[in-house]
Amino acid sequence: MNKAGHVALGVAAGSVLLSFWPSGAITSSVVYILAVAVGSLAPDLDHKTSTASNLIQLSTKNRRFAQSLGSLLLLLAAALWGLPRLGIEVDEGWVRSAPLWAAAGAMSFLLAKLRSLVLLGVGALLLAAYAIYDWHWFTALAGGALLLLPMVKHRGIIHTPEFALALSVGAYAYAQQSELWMVQAISMGLIVGWWAHLVGDLFGREGISSLFSKRVHLAFRLFDNGGIGERMLAKLCWGVSILCWILLVVPVSWKIDRLSALFL
Ligand SMILES: [Zn+2]
């Protein structure tokens, strides 16, 4: 399923659930539904060029440029360091600048790997917050998952129902102990969005697998990625979402008045 389908399905699932358990306040409902949309794209952070990943890295063209520039700068540094040792005369100032070119080359390589850098950095910060400030164990789980992300393959551990379950239990427990409505709305939104993403992948060809055995694999193969079936489902989902929000926003008393006026 493509990003448009994932967001449509996630927002519809989130809106339907919201109609059953309305939060009462429109602000928290909006924050919740935004978190659902983010959560419905988040599992594809394990895909190197997904929409989620592209938010934290340079474009493909710029990544290639940074890589080439990095190689060039390292080559220059190696030449400045090596040529005098081979008996070839090089200006003293240039020779001494070799470490600077090497550092610039390394920086350029890091820019090309920005996605890994961001994931590892945020993961390490969350783990540190858990260890030092005694944050909720959910932060350790999220931090560990982020550290894993640069290394795992697409539709691997991050796409398993077991991981989703651990994440849900963690996020729910975190939301329960927090008194901030914002934390509760975001946590619940992420859980709903994450599961909706897995359901979306389940409809497609690739499906999802269990963490413990690749043989436990489910794929309904209802439509191709981005195909007509998926686009129709997305439209239906937006229709359902709009209906849910109309019912949510328009006061019930007003609705009853209108309905009775229609029929009586
Ligand atoms: Zn996916």
PDB file of C-alpha atoms and ligand atoms in Angstrom:
ATOM      1  CA  MET A   1       0.000   0.000   0.000  1.00  0.00           C
ATOM      2  CA  ASN A   2       1.280   3.492  -0.856  1.00  0.00           C
ATOM      3  CA  LYS A   3       1.433   6.457   1.495  1.00  0.00           C
ATOM      4  CA  ALA A   4      -1.889   7.951   0.278  1.00  0.00           C
ATOM      5  CA  GLY A   5      -3.652   4.649   0.978  1.00  0.00           C
ATOM      6  CA  HIS A   6      -1.992   4.245   4.375  1.00  0.00           C
ATOM      7  CA  VAL A   7      -2.978   7.744   5.532  1.00  0.00           C
ATOM      8  CA  ALA A   8      -6.559   7.351   4.233  1.00  0.00           C
ATOM      9  CA  LEU A   9      -7.003   3.983   5.965  1.00  0.00           C
ATOM     10  CA  GLY A  10      -5.376   5.215   9.188  1.00  0.00           C
ATOM     11  CA  VAL A  11      -7.459   8.393   9.420  1.00  0.00           C
ATOM     12  CA  ALA A  12     -10.670   6.419   8.693  1.00  0.00           C
ATOM     13  CA  ALA A  13      -9.888   3.824  11.380  1.00  0.00           C
ATOM     14  CA  GLY A  14      -8.959   6.592  13.822  1.00  0.00           C
ATOM     15  CA  SER A  15     -12.125   8.574  13.049  1.00  0.00           C
ATOM     16  CA  VAL A  16     -14.420   5.531  13.433  1.00  0.00           C
ATOM     17  CA  LEU A  17     -12.818   4.687  16.808  1.00  0.00           C
ATOM     18  CA  LEU A  18     -13.185   8.320  17.842  1.00  0.00           C
ATOM     19  CA  SER A  19     -16.929   8.187  17.105  1.00  0.00           C
ATOM     20  CA  PHE A  20     -17.248   5.268  19.522  1.00  0.00           C
ATOM     21  CA  TRP A  21     -15.085   6.832  22.220  1.00  0.00           C
ATOM     22  CA  PRO A  22     -15.281  10.613  21.694  1.00  0.00           C
ATOM     23  CA  SER A  23     -12.720  12.524  23.734  1.00  0.00           C
ATOM     24  CA  GLY A  24     -15.090  15.444  24.214  1.00  0.00           C
ATOM     25  CA  ALA A  25     -12.615  18.173  23.318  1.00  0.00           C
ATOM     26  CA  ILE A  26     -12.119  19.058  19.680  1.00  0.00           C
ATOM     27  CA  THR A  27      -8.423  20.068  20.178  1.00  0.00           C
ATOM     28  CA  SER A  28      -7.434  16.684  21.582  1.00  0.00           C
ATOM     29  CA  SER A  29      -9.436  14.948  18.814  1.00  0.00           C
ATOM     30  CA  VAL A  30      -7.506  16.892  16.163  1.00  0.00           C
ATOM     31  CA  VAL A  31      -4.123  16.185  17.822  1.00  0.00           C
ATOM     32  CA  TYR A  32      -5.132  12.512  18.086  1.00  0.00           C
ATOM     33  CA  ILE A  33      -6.076  12.265  14.396  1.00  0.00           C
ATOM     34  CA  LEU A  34      -2.821  14.001  13.344  1.00  0.00           C
ATOM     35  CA  ALA A  35      -0.912  11.425  15.416  1.00  0.00           C
ATOM     36  CA  VAL A  36      -2.914   8.674  13.676  1.00  0.00           C
ATOM     37  CA  ALA A  37      -1.768  10.050  10.295  1.00  0.00           C
ATOM     38  CA  VAL A  38       1.890  10.114  11.452  1.00  0.00           C
ATOM     39  CA  GLY A  39       1.555   6.627  12.975  1.00  0.00           C
ATOM     40  CA  SER A  40       0.079   5.277   9.743  1.00  0.00           C
ATOM     41  CA  LEU A  41       3.284   6.226   7.907  1.00  0.00           C
ATOM     42  CA  ALA A  42       5.812   5.573  10.708  1.00  0.00           C
ATOM     43  CA  PRO A  43       6.371   1.796  10.179  1.00  0.00           C
ATOM     44  CA  ASP A  44       7.803   2.567   6.731  1.00  0.00           C
ATOM     45  CA  LEU A  45      10.741   4.305   8.439  1.00  0.00           C
ATOM     46  CA  ASP A  46      12.356   0.898   7.853  1.00  0.00           C
ATOM     47  CA  HIS A  47      12.224   1.620   4.109  1.00  0.00           C
ATOM     48  CA  LYS A  48      15.214   3.705   3.028  1.00  0.00           C
ATOM     49  CA  THR A  49      13.290   5.958   0.627  1.00  0.00           C
ATOM     50  CA  SER A  50       9.770   6.001   2.110  1.00  0.00           C
ATOM     51  CA  THR A  51       7.984   9.306   2.812  1.00  0.00           C
ATOM     52  CA  ALA A  52       8.811   8.908   6.512  1.00  0.00           C
ATOM     53  CA  SER A  53      12.509   8.338   5.748  1.00  0.00           C
ATOM     54  CA  ASN A  54      12.656  11.172   3.232  1.00  0.00           C
ATOM     55  CA  LEU A  55      11.713  13.606   5.994  1.00  0.00           C
ATOM     56  CA  ILE A  56      15.058  12.964   7.681  1.00  0.00           C
ATOM     57  CA  GLN A  57      17.441  12.712   4.762  1.00  0.00           C
ATOM     58  CA  LEU A  58      18.674  14.582   1.687  1.00  0.00           C
ATOM     59  CA  SER A  59      17.136  13.878  -1.711  1.00  0.00           C
ATOM     60  CA  THR A  60      18.627  10.986  -3.731  1.00  0.00           C
ATOM     61  CA  LYS A  61      20.427  13.487  -5.988  1.00  0.00           C
ATOM     62  CA  ASN A  62      21.930  15.403  -3.049  1.00  0.00           C
ATOM     63  CA  ARG A  63      22.881  12.147  -1.260  1.00  0.00           C
ATOM     64  CA  ARG A  64      24.838  11.043  -4.328  1.00  0.00           C
ATOM     65  CA  PHE A  65      26.447  14.487  -4.585  1.00  0.00           C
ATOM     66  CA  ALA A  66      27.474  14.433  -0.897  1.00  0.00           C
ATOM     67  CA  GLN A  67      28.951  10.955  -1.368  1.00  0.00           C
ATOM     68  CA  SER A  68      30.976  11.977  -4.445  1.00  0.00           C
ATOM     69  CA  LEU A  69      32.129  15.181  -2.746  1.00  0.00           C
ATOM     70  CA  GLY A  70      33.166  13.144   0.315  1.00  0.00           C
ATOM     71  CA  SER A  71      35.242  10.743  -1.799  1.00  0.00           C
ATOM     72  CA  LEU A  72      36.855  13.642  -3.637  1.00  0.00           C
ATOM     73  CA  LEU A  73      37.801  15.462  -0.418  1.00  0.00           C
ATOM     74  CA  LEU A  74      39.214  12.274   1.158  1.00  0.00           C
ATOM     75  CA  LEU A  75      41.214  11.632  -2.000  1.00  0.00           C
ATOM     76  CA  LEU A  76      42.590  15.184  -1.842  1.00  0.00           C
ATOM     77  CA  ALA A  77      43.531  14.712   1.839  1.00  0.00           C
ATOM     78  CA  ALA A  78      45.261  11.394   1.044  1.00  0.00           C
ATOM     79  CA  ALA A  79      47.186  12.972  -1.833  1.00  0.00           C
ATOM     80  CA  LEU A  80      48.323  15.940   0.299  1.00  0.00           C
ATOM     81  CA  TRP A  81      49.483  13.542   2.997  1.00  0.00           C
ATOM     82  CA  GLY A  82      51.063  10.947   0.670  1.00  0.00           C
ATOM     83  CA  LEU A  83      52.727  12.926  -2.137  1.00  0.00           C
ATOM     84  CA  PRO A  84      55.526  14.485   0.008  1.00  0.00           C
ATOM     85  CA  ARG A  85      56.236  10.999   1.392  1.00  0.00           C
ATOM     86  CA  LEU A  86      56.725   9.768  -2.169  1.00  0.00           C
ATOM     87  CA  GLY A  87      59.292  12.505  -2.709  1.00  0.00           C
ATOM     88  CA  ILE A  88      56.967  14.819  -4.674  1.00  0.00           C
ATOM     89  CA  GLU A  89      57.215  18.405  -3.505  1.00  0.00           C
ATOM     90  CA  VAL A  90      53.971  20.029  -2.313  1.00  0.00           C
ATOM     91  CA  ASP A  91      53.514  23.474  -0.786  1.00  0.00           C
ATOM     92  CA  GLU A  92      53.887  23.270   3.036  1.00  0.00           C
ATOM     93  CA  GLY A  93      50.595  25.090   3.706  1.00  0.00           C
ATOM     94  CA  TRP A  94      48.673  22.589   1.570  1.00  0.00           C
ATOM     95  CA  VAL A  95      50.313  19.609   3.294  1.00  0.00           C
ATOM     96  CA  ARG A  96      49.330  20.926   6.704  1.00  0.00           C
ATOM     97  CA  SER A  97      45.708  21.395   5.557  1.00  0.00           C
ATOM     98  CA  ALA A  98      45.307  17.632   4.846  1.00  0.00           C
ATOM     99  CA  PRO A  99      43.412  16.874   8.140  1.00  0.00           C
ATOM    100  CA  LEU A 100      40.946  19.671   7.360  1.00  0.00           C
ATOM    101  CA  TRP A 101      40.098  18.198   3.950  1.00  0.00           C
ATOM    102  CA  ALA A 102      39.770  14.760   5.545  1.00  0.00           C
ATOM    103  CA  ALA A 103      37.338  16.155   8.161  1.00  0.00           C
ATOM    104  CA  ALA A 104      35.321  17.937   5.448  1.00  0.00           C
ATOM    105  CA  GLY A 105      35.196  14.657   3.499  1.00  0.00           C
ATOM    106  CA  ALA A 106      33.985  12.744   6.561  1.00  0.00           C
ATOM    107  CA  MET A 107      31.299  15.390   7.178  1.00  0.00           C
ATOM    108  CA  SER A 108      30.132  15.108   3.604  1.00  0.00           C
ATOM    109  CA  PHE A 109      29.788  11.319   4.014  1.00  0.00           C
ATOM    110  CA  LEU A 110      27.810  11.806   7.228  1.00  0.00           C
ATOM    111  CA  LEU A 111      25.443  14.194   5.407  1.00  0.00           C
ATOM    112  CA  ALA A 112      24.831  11.457   2.841  1.00  0.00           C
ATOM    113  CA  LYS A 113      23.929   9.148   5.768  1.00  0.00           C
ATOM    114  CA  LEU A 114      21.710  11.686   7.535  1.00  0.00           C
ATOM    115  CA  ARG A 115      18.821   9.220   7.987  1.00  0.00           C
ATOM    116  CA  SER A 116      20.993   6.726   9.902  1.00  0.00           C
ATOM    117  CA  LEU A 117      22.528   9.577  11.881  1.00  0.00           C
ATOM    118  CA  VAL A 118      19.139  10.994  12.960  1.00  0.00           C
ATOM    119  CA  LEU A 119      17.749   7.540  13.846  1.00  0.00           C
ATOM    120  CA  LEU A 120      20.855   6.565  15.845  1.00  0.00           C
ATOM    121  CA  GLY A 121      21.015   9.996  17.532  1.00  0.00           C
ATOM    122  CA  VAL A 122      17.368  10.097  18.643  1.00  0.00           C
ATOM    123  CA  GLY A 123      17.533   6.402  19.661  1.00  0.00           C
ATOM    124  CA  ALA A 124      20.606   7.022  21.822  1.00  0.00           C
ATOM    125  CA  LEU A 125      18.994  10.111  23.405  1.00  0.00           C
ATOM    126  CA  LEU A 126      15.858   8.146  24.351  1.00  0.00           C
ATOM    127  CA  LEU A 127      17.935   5.320  25.851  1.00  0.00           C
ATOM    128  CA  ALA A 128      20.001   7.880  27.785  1.00  0.00           C
ATOM    129  CA  ALA A 129      16.819   9.564  29.079  1.00  0.00           C
ATOM    130  CA  TYR A 130      15.567   6.166  30.267  1.00  0.00           C
ATOM    131  CA  ALA A 131      18.878   5.293  31.965  1.00  0.00           C
ATOM    132  CA  ILE A 132      19.675   8.670  33.518  1.00  0.00           C
ATOM    133  CA  TYR A 133      16.294  10.282  34.223  1.00  0.00           C
ATOM    134  CA  ASP A 134      14.326   7.118  34.848  1.00  0.00           C
ATOM    135  CA  TRP A 135      11.872   7.812  32.027  1.00  0.00           C
ATOM    136  CA  HIS A 136       9.081   5.303  31.279  1.00  0.00           C
ATOM    137  CA  TRP A 137      10.240   1.946  29.822  1.00  0.00           C
ATOM    138  CA  PHE A 138       8.411   2.838  26.616  1.00  0.00           C
ATOM    139  CA  THR A 139      11.216   5.345  25.878  1.00  0.00           C
ATOM    140  CA  ALA A 140      13.783   2.509  26.127  1.00  0.00           C
ATOM    141  CA  LEU A 141      11.715   0.387  23.718  1.00  0.00           C
ATOM    142  CA  ALA A 142      11.319   3.255  21.237  1.00  0.00           C
ATOM    143  CA  GLY A 143      15.029   4.151  21.573  1.00  0.00           C
ATOM    144  CA  GLY A 144      16.118   0.544  20.962  1.00  0.00           C
ATOM    145  CA  ALA A 145      13.841   0.313  17.904  1.00  0.00           C
ATOM    146  CA  LEU A 146      15.285   3.528  16.451  1.00  0.00           C
ATOM    147  CA  LEU A 147      18.838   2.206  16.954  1.00  0.00           C
ATOM    148  CA  LEU A 148      17.849  -0.953  15.071  1.00  0.00           C
ATOM    149  CA  LEU A 149      16.197   0.865  12.144  1.00  0.00           C
ATOM    150  CA  PRO A 150      19.310   1.687  10.052  1.00  0.00           C
ATOM    151  CA  MET A 151      20.229  -2.025  10.109  1.00  0.00           C
ATOM    152  CA  VAL A 152      16.924  -3.848   9.574  1.00  0.00           C
ATOM    153  CA  LYS A 153      15.340  -4.619   6.239  1.00  0.00           C
ATOM    154  CA  HIS A 154      12.007  -3.249   4.993  1.00  0.00           C
ATOM    155  CA  ARG A 155       8.983  -5.209   6.267  1.00  0.00           C
ATOM    156  CA  GLY A 156      11.245  -6.907   8.812  1.00  0.00           C
ATOM    157  CA  ILE A 157      10.906  -6.681  12.606  1.00  0.00           C
ATOM    158  CA  ILE A 158       9.301  -3.185  12.501  1.00  0.00           C
ATOM    159  CA  HIS A 159       6.413  -4.595  10.418  1.00  0.00           C
ATOM    160  CA  THR A 160       5.679  -7.592  12.674  1.00  0.00           C
ATOM    161  CA  PRO A 161       2.517  -7.771  14.811  1.00  0.00           C
ATOM    162  CA  GLU A 162       4.692  -8.745  17.801  1.00  0.00           C
ATOM    163  CA  PHE A 163       6.601  -5.464  17.604  1.00  0.00           C
ATOM    164  CA  ALA A 164       3.316  -3.568  17.149  1.00  0.00           C
ATOM    165  CA  LEU A 165       1.967  -5.268  20.265  1.00  0.00           C
ATOM    166  CA  ALA A 166       5.033  -4.343  22.351  1.00  0.00           C
ATOM    167  CA  LEU A 167       4.851  -0.770  21.056  1.00  0.00           C
ATOM    168  CA  SER A 168       1.119  -0.558  21.808  1.00  0.00           C
ATOM    169  CA  VAL A 169       1.467  -1.890  25.356  1.00  0.00           C
ATOM    170  CA  GLY A 170       4.349   0.553  25.948  1.00  0.00           C
ATOM    171  CA  ALA A 171       2.580   3.583  24.462  1.00  0.00           C
ATOM    172  CA  TYR A 172      -0.662   2.738  26.307  1.00  0.00           C
ATOM    173  CA  ALA A 173       1.111   2.339  29.643  1.00  0.00           C
ATOM    174  CA  TYR A 174       2.957   5.606  29.026  1.00  0.00           C
ATOM    175  CA  ALA A 175      -0.312   7.403  28.200  1.00  0.00           C
ATOM    176  CA  GLN A 176      -1.995   5.998  31.329  1.00  0.00           C
ATOM    177  CA  GLN A 177       0.647   7.324  33.698  1.00  0.00           C
ATOM    178  CA  SER A 178       0.758  10.743  32.053  1.00  0.00           C
ATOM    179  CA  GLU A 179      -1.653  13.461  33.082  1.00  0.00           C
ATOM    180  CA  LEU A 180      -1.105  15.521  29.937  1.00  0.00           C
ATOM    181  CA  TRP A 181      -3.952  15.207  27.436  1.00  0.00           C
ATOM    182  CA  MET A 182      -1.451  15.888  24.645  1.00  0.00           C
ATOM    183  CA  VAL A 183       0.639  12.814  25.556  1.00  0.00           C
ATOM    184  CA  GLN A 184      -2.511  10.676  25.789  1.00  0.00           C
ATOM    185  CA  ALA A 185      -3.873  11.879  22.432  1.00  0.00           C
ATOM    186  CA  ILE A 186      -0.525  11.373  20.643  1.00  0.00           C
ATOM    187  CA  SER A 187       0.094   7.921  22.200  1.00  0.00           C
ATOM    188  CA  MET A 188      -3.363   6.624  21.315  1.00  0.00           C
ATOM    189  CA  GLY A 189      -3.116   8.128  17.826  1.00  0.00           C
ATOM    190  CA  LEU A 190       0.244   6.453  17.182  1.00  0.00           C
ATOM    191  CA  ILE A 191      -1.092   3.054  18.298  1.00  0.00           C
ATOM    192  CA  VAL A 192      -4.155   3.269  16.018  1.00  0.00           C
ATOM    193  CA  GLY A 193      -2.108   4.574  13.072  1.00  0.00           C
ATOM    194  CA  TRP A 194       0.547   1.869  13.483  1.00  0.00           C
ATOM    195  CA  TRP A 195      -1.992  -0.986  13.462  1.00  0.00           C
ATOM    196  CA  ALA A 196      -3.863   0.571  10.546  1.00  0.00           C
ATOM    197  CA  HIS A 197      -0.578   0.539   8.612  1.00  0.00           C
ATOM    198  CA  LEU A 198      -0.113  -3.181   9.270  1.00  0.00           C
ATOM    199  CA  VAL A 199      -3.705  -3.871   8.181  1.00  0.00           C
ATOM    200  CA  GLY A 200      -3.044  -1.849   5.004  1.00  0.00           C
ATOM    201  CA  ASP A 201       0.053  -3.936   4.216  1.00  0.00           C
ATOM    202  CA  LEU A 202      -1.979  -7.071   4.944  1.00  0.00           C
ATOM    203  CA  PHE A 203      -4.412  -6.175   2.107  1.00  0.00           C
ATOM    204  CA  GLY A 204      -1.575  -5.936  -0.437  1.00  0.00           C
ATOM    205  CA  ARG A 205       0.660  -8.503  -2.057  1.00  0.00           C
ATOM    206  CA  GLU A 206       3.572  -8.458   0.378  1.00  0.00           C
ATOM    207  CA  GLY A 207       1.564  -8.920   3.567  1.00  0.00           C
ATOM    208  CA  ILE A 208       3.163  -9.161   6.997  1.00  0.00           C
ATOM    209  CA  SER A 209       5.070 -11.924   8.826  1.00  0.00           C
ATOM    210  CA  SER A 210       5.463 -13.020  12.413  1.00  0.00           C
ATOM    211  CA  LEU A 211       8.662 -12.056  14.232  1.00  0.00           C
ATOM    212  CA  PHE A 212       9.285 -15.618  15.346  1.00  0.00           C
ATOM    213  CA  SER A 213       8.626 -17.514  12.142  1.00  0.00           C
ATOM    214  CA  LYS A 214       8.687 -16.323   8.549  1.00  0.00           C
ATOM    215  CA  ARG A 215       6.270 -19.158   7.773  1.00  0.00           C
ATOM    216  CA  VAL A 216       3.549 -17.386   9.737  1.00  0.00           C
ATOM    217  CA  HIS A 217       2.813 -14.975   6.921  1.00  0.00           C
ATOM    218  CA  LEU A 218      -0.463 -13.315   5.942  1.00  0.00           C
ATOM    219  CA  ALA A 219      -1.221 -11.506   2.665  1.00  0.00           C
ATOM    220  CA  PHE A 220      -4.736 -11.028   1.306  1.00  0.00           C
ATOM    221  CA  ARG A 221      -3.434  -9.855  -2.101  1.00  0.00           C
ATOM    222  CA  LEU A 222      -6.568  -7.766  -2.621  1.00  0.00           C
ATOM    223  CA  PHE A 223      -4.838  -5.152  -4.776  1.00  0.00           C
ATOM    224  CA  ASP A 224      -1.533  -3.971  -6.210  1.00  0.00           C
ATOM    225  CA  ASN A 225       0.473  -1.170  -4.610  1.00  0.00           C
ATOM    226  CA  GLY A 226      -1.071   2.117  -5.779  1.00  0.00           C
ATOM    227  CA  GLY A 227      -3.501   0.231  -8.064  1.00  0.00           C
ATOM    228  CA  ILE A 228      -7.135   1.018  -8.782  1.00  0.00           C
ATOM    229  CA  GLY A 229      -8.375  -1.138  -5.885  1.00  0.00           C
ATOM    230  CA  GLU A 230      -6.201   0.759  -3.435  1.00  0.00           C
ATOM    231  CA  ARG A 231      -7.291   4.138  -4.806  1.00  0.00           C
ATOM    232  CA  MET A 232     -10.965   3.171  -4.503  1.00  0.00           C
ATOM    233  CA  LEU A 233     -10.450   1.992  -0.931  1.00  0.00           C
ATOM    234  CA  ALA A 234      -8.686   5.296  -0.134  1.00  0.00           C
ATOM    235  CA  LYS A 235     -11.649   7.285  -1.491  1.00  0.00           C
ATOM    236  CA  LEU A 236     -14.086   5.194   0.536  1.00  0.00           C
ATOM    237  CA  CYS A 237     -11.939   5.743   3.644  1.00  0.00           C
ATOM    238  CA  TRP A 238     -11.952   9.537   3.191  1.00  0.00           C
ATOM    239  CA  GLY A 239     -15.734   9.398   2.797  1.00  0.00           C
ATOM    240  CA  VAL A 240     -16.078   7.480   6.068  1.00  0.00           C
ATOM    241  CA  SER A 241     -13.707   9.901   7.827  1.00  0.00           C
ATOM    242  CA  ILE A 242     -15.598  12.995   6.652  1.00  0.00           C
ATOM    243  CA  LEU A 243     -18.890  11.467   7.788  1.00  0.00           C
ATOM    244  CA  CYS A 244     -17.452  10.625  11.223  1.00  0.00           C
ATOM    245  CA  TRP A 245     -16.135  14.166  11.673  1.00  0.00           C
ATOM    246  CA  ILE A 246     -19.416  15.768  10.626  1.00  0.00           C
ATOM    247  CA  LEU A 247     -21.201  13.633  13.210  1.00  0.00           C
ATOM    248  CA  LEU A 248     -18.543  14.534  15.761  1.00  0.00           C
ATOM    249  CA  VAL A 249     -18.440  18.287  15.242  1.00  0.00           C
ATOM    250  CA  VAL A 250     -22.122  19.026  14.730  1.00  0.00           C
ATOM    251  CA  PRO A 251     -23.824  19.119  18.178  1.00  0.00           C
ATOM    252  CA  VAL A 252     -26.086  16.138  18.853  1.00  0.00           C
ATOM    253  CA  SER A 253     -29.067  18.255  19.962  1.00  0.00           C
ATOM    254  CA  TRP A 254     -28.917  20.175  16.686  1.00  0.00           C
ATOM    255  CA  LYS A 255     -28.812  16.903  14.739  1.00  0.00           C
ATOM    256  CA  ILE A 256     -31.819  15.511  16.604  1.00  0.00           C
ATOM    257  CA  ASP A 257     -33.773  18.748  16.017  1.00  0.00           C
ATOM    258  CA  ARG A 258     -33.019  18.603  12.316  1.00  0.00           C
ATOM    259  CA  LEU A 259     -33.888  14.923  12.024  1.00  0.00           C
ATOM    260  CA  SER A 260     -37.166  15.323  13.852  1.00  0.00           C
ATOM    261  CA  ALA A 261     -37.983  18.344  11.690  1.00  0.00           C
ATOM    262  CA  LEU A 262     -37.415  16.185   8.635  1.00  0.00           C
ATOM    263  CA  PHE A 263     -39.695  13.379   9.734  1.00  0.00           C
ATOM    264  CA  LEU A 264     -42.365  15.061  11.817  1.00  0.00           C
TER     265      LEU A 264
HETATM  266 ZN    ZN B   1       4.592  -0.911   5.360  1.00  0.00          ZN
END
